[in-house]
């Protein structure tokens, strides 16, 4: 095994999410069991936000993202689902 010689001393870069979140942006991660509990927790969280707040919700499958969109739309939240089976033009149009 050979050793790598750097021309200068290497810099250590900390990529913690706290350091790179823009001012006014919050990250919230919740781990729950069961879909009903997740949806209920999500709805409670969204109701706690000020009106006109913008939120991005990440889901692990297209099926789950569509289900979230259905629940939120039925509660009169303006929302859309973006996923990999859509063409880029469709995704940009929905934004």
mmCIF file of N, CA, C and O in Angstrom:
data_model
loop_
_atom_site.group_PDB
_atom_site.id
_atom_site.type_symbol
_atom_site.label_atom_id
_atom_site.label_comp_id
_atom_site.label_asym_id
_atom_site.label_seq_id
_atom_site.Cartn_x
_atom_site.Cartn_y
_atom_site.Cartn_z
ATOM 1 N N UNK A 1 0.856 -1.165 0.000
ATOM 2 C CA UNK A 1 0.000 0.000 0.000
ATOM 3 C C UNK A 1 0.904 1.229 0.000
ATOM 4 O O UNK A 1 1.798 1.354 0.822
ATOM 5 N N UNK A 2 0.656 2.155 -0.931
ATOM 6 C CA UNK A 2 1.487 3.356 -1.006
ATOM 7 C C UNK A 2 0.815 4.514 -0.286
ATOM 8 O O UNK A 2 -0.395 4.542 -0.107
ATOM 9 N N UNK A 3 1.606 5.455 0.085
ATOM 10 C CA UNK A 3 1.117 6.615 0.823
ATOM 11 C C UNK A 3 0.885 7.777 -0.139
ATOM 12 O O UNK A 3 1.682 8.010 -1.041
ATOM 13 N N UNK A 4 -0.203 8.516 0.064
ATOM 14 C CA UNK A 4 -0.502 9.673 -0.781
ATOM 15 C C UNK A 4 0.153 10.889 -0.161
ATOM 16 O O UNK A 4 -0.030 11.184 1.014
ATOM 17 N N UNK A 5 0.913 11.617 -0.964
ATOM 18 C CA UNK A 5 1.565 12.837 -0.490
ATOM 19 C C UNK A 5 0.790 14.041 -1.006
ATOM 20 O O UNK A 5 0.654 14.242 -2.208
ATOM 21 N N UNK A 6 0.248 14.825 -0.087
ATOM 22 C CA UNK A 6 -0.488 16.037 -0.446
ATOM 23 C C UNK A 6 0.488 17.189 -0.564
ATOM 24 O O UNK A 6 1.443 17.291 0.200
ATOM 25 N N UNK A 7 0.211 18.094 -1.527
ATOM 26 C CA UNK A 7 1.078 19.261 -1.677
ATOM 27 C C UNK A 7 0.857 20.266 -0.545
ATOM 28 O O UNK A 7 1.735 21.037 -0.219
ATOM 29 N N UNK A 8 -0.324 20.271 0.011
ATOM 30 C CA UNK A 8 -0.631 21.122 1.166
ATOM 31 C C UNK A 8 -1.318 20.257 2.213
ATOM 32 O O UNK A 8 -1.737 19.139 1.933
ATOM 33 N N UNK A 9 -1.451 20.814 3.388
ATOM 34 C CA UNK A 9 -2.109 20.063 4.446
ATOM 35 C C UNK A 9 -3.599 19.925 4.104
ATOM 36 O O UNK A 9 -4.257 20.914 3.793
ATOM 37 N N UNK A 10 -4.164 18.694 4.130
ATOM 38 C CA UNK A 10 -5.583 18.511 3.799
ATOM 39 C C UNK A 10 -6.485 19.259 4.771
ATOM 40 O O UNK A 10 -6.161 19.405 5.948
ATOM 41 N N UNK A 11 -7.593 19.749 4.255
ATOM 42 C CA UNK A 11 -8.571 20.455 5.087
ATOM 43 C C UNK A 11 -9.701 19.501 5.419
ATOM 44 O O UNK A 11 -10.142 18.722 4.586
ATOM 45 N N UNK A 12 -10.189 19.584 6.641
ATOM 46 C CA UNK A 12 -11.320 18.781 7.065
ATOM 47 C C UNK A 12 -12.573 19.645 6.922
ATOM 48 O O UNK A 12 -12.626 20.751 7.444
ATOM 49 N N UNK A 13 -13.547 19.118 6.199
ATOM 50 C CA UNK A 13 -14.793 19.851 5.971
ATOM 51 C C UNK A 13 -15.917 19.111 6.684
ATOM 52 O O UNK A 13 -16.185 17.945 6.399
ATOM 53 N N UNK A 14 -16.564 19.781 7.620
ATOM 54 C CA UNK A 14 -17.685 19.214 8.353
ATOM 55 C C UNK A 14 -18.956 19.457 7.552
ATOM 56 O O UNK A 14 -19.315 20.594 7.262
ATOM 57 N N UNK A 15 -19.654 18.390 7.160
ATOM 58 C CA UNK A 15 -20.856 18.532 6.350
ATOM 59 C C UNK A 15 -22.119 18.274 7.161
ATOM 60 O O UNK A 15 -23.104 17.764 6.650
ATOM 61 N N UNK A 16 -22.104 18.661 8.397
ATOM 62 C CA UNK A 16 -23.298 18.530 9.236
ATOM 63 C C UNK A 16 -24.413 19.372 8.650
ATOM 64 O O UNK A 16 -24.186 20.500 8.206
ATOM 65 N N UNK A 17 -25.630 18.838 8.658
ATOM 66 C CA UNK A 17 -26.756 19.565 8.056
ATOM 67 C C UNK A 17 -27.035 20.883 8.774
ATOM 68 O O UNK A 17 -27.530 21.819 8.183
ATOM 69 N N UNK A 18 -26.712 20.972 10.056
ATOM 70 C CA UNK A 18 -26.958 22.209 10.798
ATOM 71 C C UNK A 18 -26.178 23.379 10.212
ATOM 72 O O UNK A 18 -26.658 24.488 10.192
ATOM 73 N N UNK A 19 -25.010 23.108 9.722
ATOM 74 C CA UNK A 19 -24.160 24.184 9.234
ATOM 75 C C UNK A 19 -24.596 24.700 7.866
ATOM 76 O O UNK A 19 -24.286 25.815 7.511
ATOM 77 N N UNK A 20 -25.303 23.886 7.121
ATOM 78 C CA UNK A 20 -25.613 24.265 5.757
ATOM 79 C C UNK A 20 -27.080 24.597 5.520
ATOM 80 O O UNK A 20 -27.485 24.827 4.402
ATOM 81 N N UNK A 21 -27.884 24.628 6.558
ATOM 82 C CA UNK A 21 -29.279 25.011 6.385
ATOM 83 C C UNK A 21 -29.386 26.529 6.312
ATOM 84 O O UNK A 21 -28.901 27.222 7.193
ATOM 85 N N UNK A 22 -29.999 27.048 5.265
ATOM 86 C CA UNK A 22 -30.168 28.495 5.172
ATOM 87 C C UNK A 22 -31.034 29.013 6.323
ATOM 88 O O UNK A 22 -31.859 28.273 6.877
ATOM 89 N N UNK A 23 -30.859 30.270 6.632
ATOM 90 C CA UNK A 23 -31.645 30.882 7.700
ATOM 91 C C UNK A 23 -33.128 30.784 7.359
ATOM 92 O O UNK A 23 -33.535 31.023 6.230
ATOM 93 N N UNK A 24 -33.935 30.410 8.319
ATOM 94 C CA UNK A 24 -35.374 30.285 8.111
ATOM 95 C C UNK A 24 -35.802 28.902 7.652
ATOM 96 O O UNK A 24 -36.981 28.605 7.593
ATOM 97 N N UNK A 25 -34.847 28.031 7.339
ATOM 98 C CA UNK A 25 -35.170 26.673 6.912
ATOM 99 C C UNK A 25 -34.989 25.724 8.083
ATOM 100 O O UNK A 25 -33.990 25.785 8.792
ATOM 101 N N UNK A 26 -35.996 24.886 8.314
ATOM 102 C CA UNK A 26 -35.918 23.916 9.402
ATOM 103 C C UNK A 26 -36.023 22.517 8.836
ATOM 104 O O UNK A 26 -36.727 22.284 7.855
ATOM 105 N N UNK A 27 -35.335 21.595 9.466
ATOM 106 C CA UNK A 27 -35.394 20.199 9.073
ATOM 107 C C UNK A 27 -36.046 19.424 10.215
ATOM 108 O O UNK A 27 -35.681 19.585 11.368
ATOM 109 N N UNK A 28 -37.029 18.612 9.877
ATOM 110 C CA UNK A 28 -37.704 17.800 10.892
ATOM 111 C C UNK A 28 -37.786 16.380 10.373
ATOM 112 O O UNK A 28 -38.288 16.136 9.274
ATOM 113 N N UNK A 29 -37.291 15.449 11.166
ATOM 114 C CA UNK A 29 -37.331 14.042 10.807
ATOM 115 C C UNK A 29 -38.105 13.316 11.901
ATOM 116 O O UNK A 29 -37.819 13.484 13.086
ATOM 117 N N UNK A 30 -39.082 12.534 11.499
ATOM 118 C CA UNK A 30 -39.885 11.773 12.463
ATOM 119 C C UNK A 30 -39.894 10.306 12.053
ATOM 120 O O UNK A 30 -40.133 9.984 10.888
ATOM 121 N N UNK A 31 -39.637 9.450 12.996
ATOM 122 C CA UNK A 31 -39.693 8.020 12.757
ATOM 123 C C UNK A 31 -40.906 7.468 13.497
ATOM 124 O O UNK A 31 -41.039 7.663 14.701
ATOM 125 N N UNK A 32 -41.799 6.814 12.773
ATOM 126 C CA UNK A 32 -43.020 6.293 13.373
ATOM 127 C C UNK A 32 -43.275 4.879 12.871
ATOM 128 O O UNK A 32 -42.695 4.436 11.879
ATOM 129 N N UNK A 33 -44.175 4.204 13.539
ATOM 130 C CA UNK A 33 -44.623 2.877 13.111
ATOM 131 C C UNK A 33 -45.996 3.023 12.480
ATOM 132 O O UNK A 33 -46.855 3.702 13.004
ATOM 133 N N UNK A 34 -46.192 2.405 11.368
ATOM 134 C CA UNK A 34 -47.524 2.388 10.768
ATOM 135 C C UNK A 34 -47.870 3.640 9.995
ATOM 136 O O UNK A 34 -47.536 4.750 10.376
ATOM 137 N N UNK A 35 -48.563 3.431 8.908
ATOM 138 C CA UNK A 35 -48.903 4.534 8.001
ATOM 139 C C UNK A 35 -49.893 5.523 8.606
ATOM 140 O O UNK A 35 -49.745 6.733 8.434
ATOM 141 N N UNK A 36 -50.892 5.041 9.315
ATOM 142 C CA UNK A 36 -51.895 5.938 9.896
ATOM 143 C C UNK A 36 -51.231 6.887 10.888
ATOM 144 O O UNK A 36 -51.520 8.090 10.898
ATOM 145 N N UNK A 37 -50.322 6.374 11.690
ATOM 146 C CA UNK A 37 -49.607 7.217 12.659
ATOM 147 C C UNK A 37 -48.770 8.270 11.937
ATOM 148 O O UNK A 37 -48.721 9.430 12.334
ATOM 149 N N UNK A 38 -48.126 7.870 10.846
ATOM 150 C CA UNK A 38 -47.307 8.819 10.070
ATOM 151 C C UNK A 38 -48.156 9.937 9.498
ATOM 152 O O UNK A 38 -47.806 11.111 9.599
ATOM 153 N N UNK A 39 -49.270 9.566 8.864
ATOM 154 C CA UNK A 39 -50.148 10.572 8.259
ATOM 155 C C UNK A 39 -50.706 11.495 9.338
ATOM 156 O O UNK A 39 -50.748 12.715 9.164
ATOM 157 N N UNK A 40 -51.132 10.927 10.462
ATOM 158 C CA UNK A 40 -51.674 11.738 11.556
ATOM 159 C C UNK A 40 -50.636 12.715 12.087
ATOM 160 O O UNK A 40 -50.933 13.888 12.317
ATOM 161 N N UNK A 41 -49.411 12.241 12.273
ATOM 162 C CA UNK A 41 -48.335 13.101 12.766
ATOM 163 C C UNK A 41 -48.030 14.213 11.754
ATOM 164 O O UNK A 41 -47.827 15.363 12.130
ATOM 165 N N UNK A 42 -48.035 13.862 10.485
ATOM 166 C CA UNK A 42 -47.778 14.845 9.431
ATOM 167 C C UNK A 42 -48.848 15.928 9.427
ATOM 168 O O UNK A 42 -48.541 17.120 9.376
ATOM 169 N N UNK A 43 -50.099 15.532 9.521
ATOM 170 C CA UNK A 43 -51.200 16.498 9.508
ATOM 171 C C UNK A 43 -51.124 17.412 10.730
ATOM 172 O O UNK A 43 -51.291 18.630 10.615
ATOM 173 N N UNK A 44 -50.831 16.844 11.891
ATOM 174 C CA UNK A 44 -50.686 17.671 13.105
ATOM 175 C C UNK A 44 -49.547 18.669 12.942
ATOM 176 O O UNK A 44 -49.670 19.832 13.316
ATOM 177 N N UNK A 45 -48.451 18.215 12.360
ATOM 178 C CA UNK A 45 -47.316 19.114 12.156
ATOM 179 C C UNK A 45 -47.680 20.235 11.184
ATOM 180 O O UNK A 45 -47.386 21.406 11.433
ATOM 181 N N UNK A 46 -48.341 19.893 10.086
ATOM 182 C CA UNK A 46 -48.712 20.912 9.102
ATOM 183 C C UNK A 46 -49.683 21.935 9.684
ATOM 184 O O UNK A 46 -49.601 23.121 9.378
ATOM 185 N N UNK A 47 -50.591 21.476 10.549
ATOM 186 C CA UNK A 47 -51.533 22.409 11.177
ATOM 187 C C UNK A 47 -50.843 23.349 12.157
ATOM 188 O O UNK A 47 -51.343 24.437 12.426
ATOM 189 N N UNK A 48 -49.689 22.947 12.669
ATOM 190 C CA UNK A 48 -48.963 23.796 13.616
ATOM 191 C C UNK A 48 -48.169 24.907 12.914
ATOM 192 O O UNK A 48 -47.698 25.829 13.564
ATOM 193 N N UNK A 49 -48.030 24.815 11.604
ATOM 194 C CA UNK A 49 -47.261 25.810 10.851
ATOM 195 C C UNK A 49 -48.107 27.045 10.559
ATOM 196 O O UNK A 49 -49.334 26.951 10.450
ATOM 197 N N UNK A 50 -47.455 28.179 10.391
ATOM 198 C CA UNK A 50 -48.200 29.389 10.011
ATOM 199 C C UNK A 50 -48.828 29.212 8.619
ATOM 200 O O UNK A 50 -48.298 28.465 7.795
ATOM 201 N N UNK A 51 -49.943 29.890 8.367
ATOM 202 C CA UNK A 51 -50.558 29.816 7.036
ATOM 203 C C UNK A 51 -49.553 30.253 5.962
ATOM 204 O O UNK A 51 -48.669 31.061 6.214
ATOM 205 N N UNK A 52 -49.694 29.709 4.788
ATOM 206 C CA UNK A 52 -48.840 30.019 3.641
ATOM 207 C C UNK A 52 -47.414 29.481 3.788
ATOM 208 O O UNK A 52 -46.530 29.864 3.025
ATOM 209 N N UNK A 53 -47.169 28.623 4.770
ATOM 210 C CA UNK A 53 -45.848 28.000 4.893
ATOM 211 C C UNK A 53 -45.639 27.023 3.747
ATOM 212 O O UNK A 53 -46.585 26.417 3.251
ATOM 213 N N UNK A 54 -44.394 26.866 3.343
ATOM 214 C CA UNK A 54 -44.054 25.915 2.293
ATOM 215 C C UNK A 54 -43.297 24.753 2.924
ATOM 216 O O UNK A 54 -42.414 24.954 3.743
ATOM 217 N N UNK A 55 -43.667 23.555 2.534
ATOM 218 C CA UNK A 55 -43.094 22.356 3.127
ATOM 219 C C UNK A 55 -42.778 21.348 2.039
ATOM 220 O O UNK A 55 -43.546 21.185 1.087
ATOM 221 N N UNK A 56 -41.656 20.657 2.177
ATOM 222 C CA UNK A 56 -41.310 19.542 1.302
ATOM 223 C C UNK A 56 -41.344 18.287 2.149
ATOM 224 O O UNK A 56 -40.719 18.226 3.206
ATOM 225 N N UNK A 57 -42.055 17.286 1.673
ATOM 226 C CA UNK A 57 -42.174 16.010 2.381
ATOM 227 C C UNK A 57 -41.551 14.941 1.491
ATOM 228 O O UNK A 57 -41.933 14.794 0.331
ATOM 229 N N UNK A 58 -40.603 14.208 2.023
ATOM 230 C CA UNK A 58 -39.964 13.141 1.270
ATOM 231 C C UNK A 58 -40.567 11.803 1.675
ATOM 232 O O UNK A 58 -40.779 11.545 2.852
ATOM 233 N N UNK A 59 -40.849 10.972 0.685
ATOM 234 C CA UNK A 59 -41.391 9.633 0.929
ATOM 235 C C UNK A 59 -40.468 8.613 0.259
ATOM 236 O O UNK A 59 -39.767 8.930 -0.709
ATOM 237 N N UNK A 60 -40.498 7.392 0.765
ATOM 238 C CA UNK A 60 -39.567 6.389 0.240
ATOM 239 C C UNK A 60 -40.075 5.660 -1.002
ATOM 240 O O UNK A 60 -39.301 4.980 -1.659
ATOM 241 N N UNK A 61 -41.336 5.796 -1.351
ATOM 242 C CA UNK A 61 -41.849 5.170 -2.572
ATOM 243 C C UNK A 61 -42.836 6.104 -3.268
ATOM 244 O O UNK A 61 -43.394 7.015 -2.650
ATOM 245 N N UNK A 62 -43.069 5.838 -4.543
ATOM 246 C CA UNK A 62 -44.041 6.617 -5.312
ATOM 247 C C UNK A 62 -45.437 6.390 -4.748
ATOM 248 O O UNK A 62 -46.228 7.320 -4.618
ATOM 249 N N UNK A 63 -45.732 5.155 -4.367
ATOM 250 C CA UNK A 63 -47.042 4.816 -3.812
ATOM 251 C C UNK A 63 -47.333 5.633 -2.553
ATOM 252 O O UNK A 63 -48.425 6.186 -2.397
ATOM 253 N N UNK A 64 -46.349 5.753 -1.677
ATOM 254 C CA UNK A 64 -46.529 6.521 -0.445
ATOM 255 C C UNK A 64 -46.689 8.006 -0.764
ATOM 256 O O UNK A 64 -47.531 8.680 -0.182
ATOM 257 N N UNK A 65 -45.913 8.518 -1.715
ATOM 258 C CA UNK A 65 -46.033 9.944 -2.054
ATOM 259 C C UNK A 65 -47.412 10.252 -2.630
ATOM 260 O O UNK A 65 -48.000 11.288 -2.328
ATOM 261 N N UNK A 66 -47.951 9.342 -3.423
ATOM 262 C CA UNK A 66 -49.307 9.547 -3.964
ATOM 263 C C UNK A 66 -50.358 9.483 -2.850
ATOM 264 O O UNK A 66 -51.334 10.231 -2.862
ATOM 265 N N UNK A 67 -50.157 8.593 -1.898
ATOM 266 C CA UNK A 67 -51.103 8.466 -0.787
ATOM 267 C C UNK A 67 -51.088 9.729 0.064
ATOM 268 O O UNK A 67 -52.135 10.237 0.463
ATOM 269 N N UNK A 68 -49.890 10.261 0.331
ATOM 270 C CA UNK A 68 -49.772 11.506 1.091
ATOM 271 C C UNK A 68 -50.478 12.638 0.341
ATOM 272 O O UNK A 68 -51.214 13.421 0.925
ATOM 273 N N UNK A 69 -50.260 12.696 -0.967
ATOM 274 C CA UNK A 69 -50.911 13.724 -1.773
ATOM 275 C C UNK A 69 -52.428 13.600 -1.689
ATOM 276 O O UNK A 69 -53.137 14.595 -1.545
ATOM 277 N N UNK A 70 -52.946 12.383 -1.738
ATOM 278 C CA UNK A 70 -54.390 12.169 -1.640
ATOM 279 C C UNK A 70 -54.927 12.683 -0.306
ATOM 280 O O UNK A 70 -55.907 13.423 -0.266
ATOM 281 N N UNK A 71 -54.273 12.302 0.805
ATOM 282 C CA UNK A 71 -54.740 12.727 2.122
ATOM 283 C C UNK A 71 -54.694 14.247 2.266
ATOM 284 O O UNK A 71 -55.636 14.865 2.749
ATOM 285 N N UNK A 72 -53.595 14.843 1.851
ATOM 286 C CA UNK A 72 -53.456 16.294 1.998
ATOM 287 C C UNK A 72 -54.429 17.044 1.090
ATOM 288 O O UNK A 72 -55.005 18.052 1.497
ATOM 289 N N UNK A 73 -54.617 16.564 -0.118
ATOM 290 C CA UNK A 73 -55.575 17.203 -1.030
ATOM 291 C C UNK A 73 -56.987 17.123 -0.486
ATOM 292 O O UNK A 73 -57.759 18.073 -0.612
ATOM 293 N N UNK A 74 -57.325 15.985 0.133
ATOM 294 C CA UNK A 74 -58.674 15.844 0.695
ATOM 295 C C UNK A 74 -58.899 16.775 1.884
ATOM 296 O O UNK A 74 -60.034 17.078 2.221
ATOM 297 N N UNK A 75 -57.806 17.260 2.487
ATOM 298 C CA UNK A 75 -57.900 18.233 3.584
ATOM 299 C C UNK A 75 -57.683 19.666 3.088
ATOM 300 O O UNK A 75 -57.409 20.566 3.861
ATOM 301 N N UNK A 76 -57.773 19.858 1.785
ATOM 302 C CA UNK A 76 -57.652 21.166 1.121
ATOM 303 C C UNK A 76 -56.267 21.792 1.220
ATOM 304 O O UNK A 76 -56.124 23.016 1.182
ATOM 305 N N UNK A 77 -55.229 20.964 1.336
ATOM 306 C CA UNK A 77 -53.864 21.471 1.226
ATOM 307 C C UNK A 77 -53.486 21.476 -0.249
ATOM 308 O O UNK A 77 -53.787 20.525 -0.975
ATOM 309 N N UNK A 78 -52.854 22.538 -0.680
ATOM 310 C CA UNK A 78 -52.378 22.605 -2.055
ATOM 311 C C UNK A 78 -51.081 21.806 -2.106
ATOM 312 O O UNK A 78 -50.096 22.167 -1.444
ATOM 313 N N UNK A 79 -51.075 20.711 -2.852
ATOM 314 C CA UNK A 79 -49.880 19.875 -2.877
ATOM 315 C C UNK A 79 -49.753 19.142 -4.203
ATOM 316 O O UNK A 79 -50.715 19.050 -4.975
ATOM 317 N N UNK A 80 -48.578 18.624 -4.437
ATOM 318 C CA UNK A 80 -48.317 17.813 -5.621
ATOM 319 C C UNK A 80 -47.254 16.783 -5.277
ATOM 320 O O UNK A 80 -46.455 17.000 -4.369
ATOM 321 N N UNK A 81 -47.272 15.680 -5.984
ATOM 322 C CA UNK A 81 -46.270 14.636 -5.780
ATOM 323 C C UNK A 81 -45.299 14.667 -6.953
ATOM 324 O O UNK A 81 -45.712 14.716 -8.107
ATOM 325 N N UNK A 82 -44.037 14.652 -6.663
ATOM 326 C CA UNK A 82 -42.986 14.578 -7.678
ATOM 327 C C UNK A 82 -42.259 13.253 -7.484
ATOM 328 O O UNK A 82 -41.915 12.906 -6.363
ATOM 329 N N UNK A 83 -42.036 12.532 -8.573
ATOM 330 C CA UNK A 83 -41.351 11.250 -8.449
ATOM 331 C C UNK A 83 -40.617 10.901 -9.739
ATOM 332 O O UNK A 83 -40.742 11.589 -10.752
ATOM 333 N N UNK A 84 -39.866 9.829 -9.684
ATOM 334 C CA UNK A 84 -38.965 9.462 -10.776
ATOM 335 C C UNK A 84 -39.676 8.971 -12.031
ATOM 336 O O UNK A 84 -39.072 8.949 -13.103
ATOM 337 N N UNK A 85 -40.924 8.575 -11.957
ATOM 338 C CA UNK A 85 -41.638 8.110 -13.142
ATOM 339 C C UNK A 85 -42.210 9.259 -13.962
ATOM 340 O O UNK A 85 -42.832 9.023 -14.993
ATOM 341 N N UNK A 86 -42.005 10.469 -13.509
ATOM 342 C CA UNK A 86 -42.452 11.645 -14.260
ATOM 343 C C UNK A 86 -41.289 12.166 -15.093
ATOM 344 O O UNK A 86 -40.133 12.066 -14.692
ATOM 345 N N UNK A 87 -41.610 12.724 -16.233
ATOM 346 C CA UNK A 87 -40.576 13.382 -17.022
ATOM 347 C C UNK A 87 -40.197 14.682 -16.327
ATOM 348 O O UNK A 87 -40.991 15.269 -15.597
ATOM 349 N N UNK A 88 -38.988 15.139 -16.566
ATOM 350 C CA UNK A 88 -38.506 16.363 -15.925
ATOM 351 C C UNK A 88 -39.416 17.546 -16.225
ATOM 352 O O UNK A 88 -39.689 18.356 -15.349
ATOM 353 N N UNK A 89 -39.920 17.613 -17.439
ATOM 354 C CA UNK A 89 -40.813 18.710 -17.814
ATOM 355 C C UNK A 89 -42.076 18.697 -16.953
ATOM 356 O O UNK A 89 -42.552 19.753 -16.507
ATOM 357 N N UNK A 90 -42.626 17.513 -16.682
ATOM 358 C CA UNK A 90 -43.803 17.399 -15.823
ATOM 359 C C UNK A 90 -43.501 17.868 -14.407
ATOM 360 O O UNK A 90 -44.297 18.558 -13.783
ATOM 361 N N UNK A 91 -42.333 17.471 -13.904
ATOM 362 C CA UNK A 91 -41.956 17.887 -12.539
ATOM 363 C C UNK A 91 -41.833 19.392 -12.446
ATOM 364 O O UNK A 91 -42.328 20.008 -11.496
ATOM 365 N N UNK A 92 -41.188 19.995 -13.416
ATOM 366 C CA UNK A 92 -40.998 21.449 -13.389
ATOM 367 C C UNK A 92 -42.322 22.182 -13.514
ATOM 368 O O UNK A 92 -42.527 23.211 -12.888
ATOM 369 N N UNK A 93 -43.235 21.644 -14.311
ATOM 370 C CA UNK A 93 -44.558 22.242 -14.478
ATOM 371 C C UNK A 93 -45.317 22.246 -13.149
ATOM 372 O O UNK A 93 -45.987 23.212 -12.798
ATOM 373 N N UNK A 94 -45.196 21.165 -12.381
ATOM 374 C CA UNK A 94 -45.921 21.063 -11.103
ATOM 375 C C UNK A 94 -45.345 21.991 -10.044
ATOM 376 O O UNK A 94 -46.031 22.337 -9.097
ATOM 377 N N UNK A 95 -44.087 22.352 -10.181
ATOM 378 C CA UNK A 95 -43.489 23.264 -9.213
ATOM 379 C C UNK A 95 -43.960 24.668 -9.493
ATOM 380 O O UNK A 95 -44.097 25.497 -8.700
#
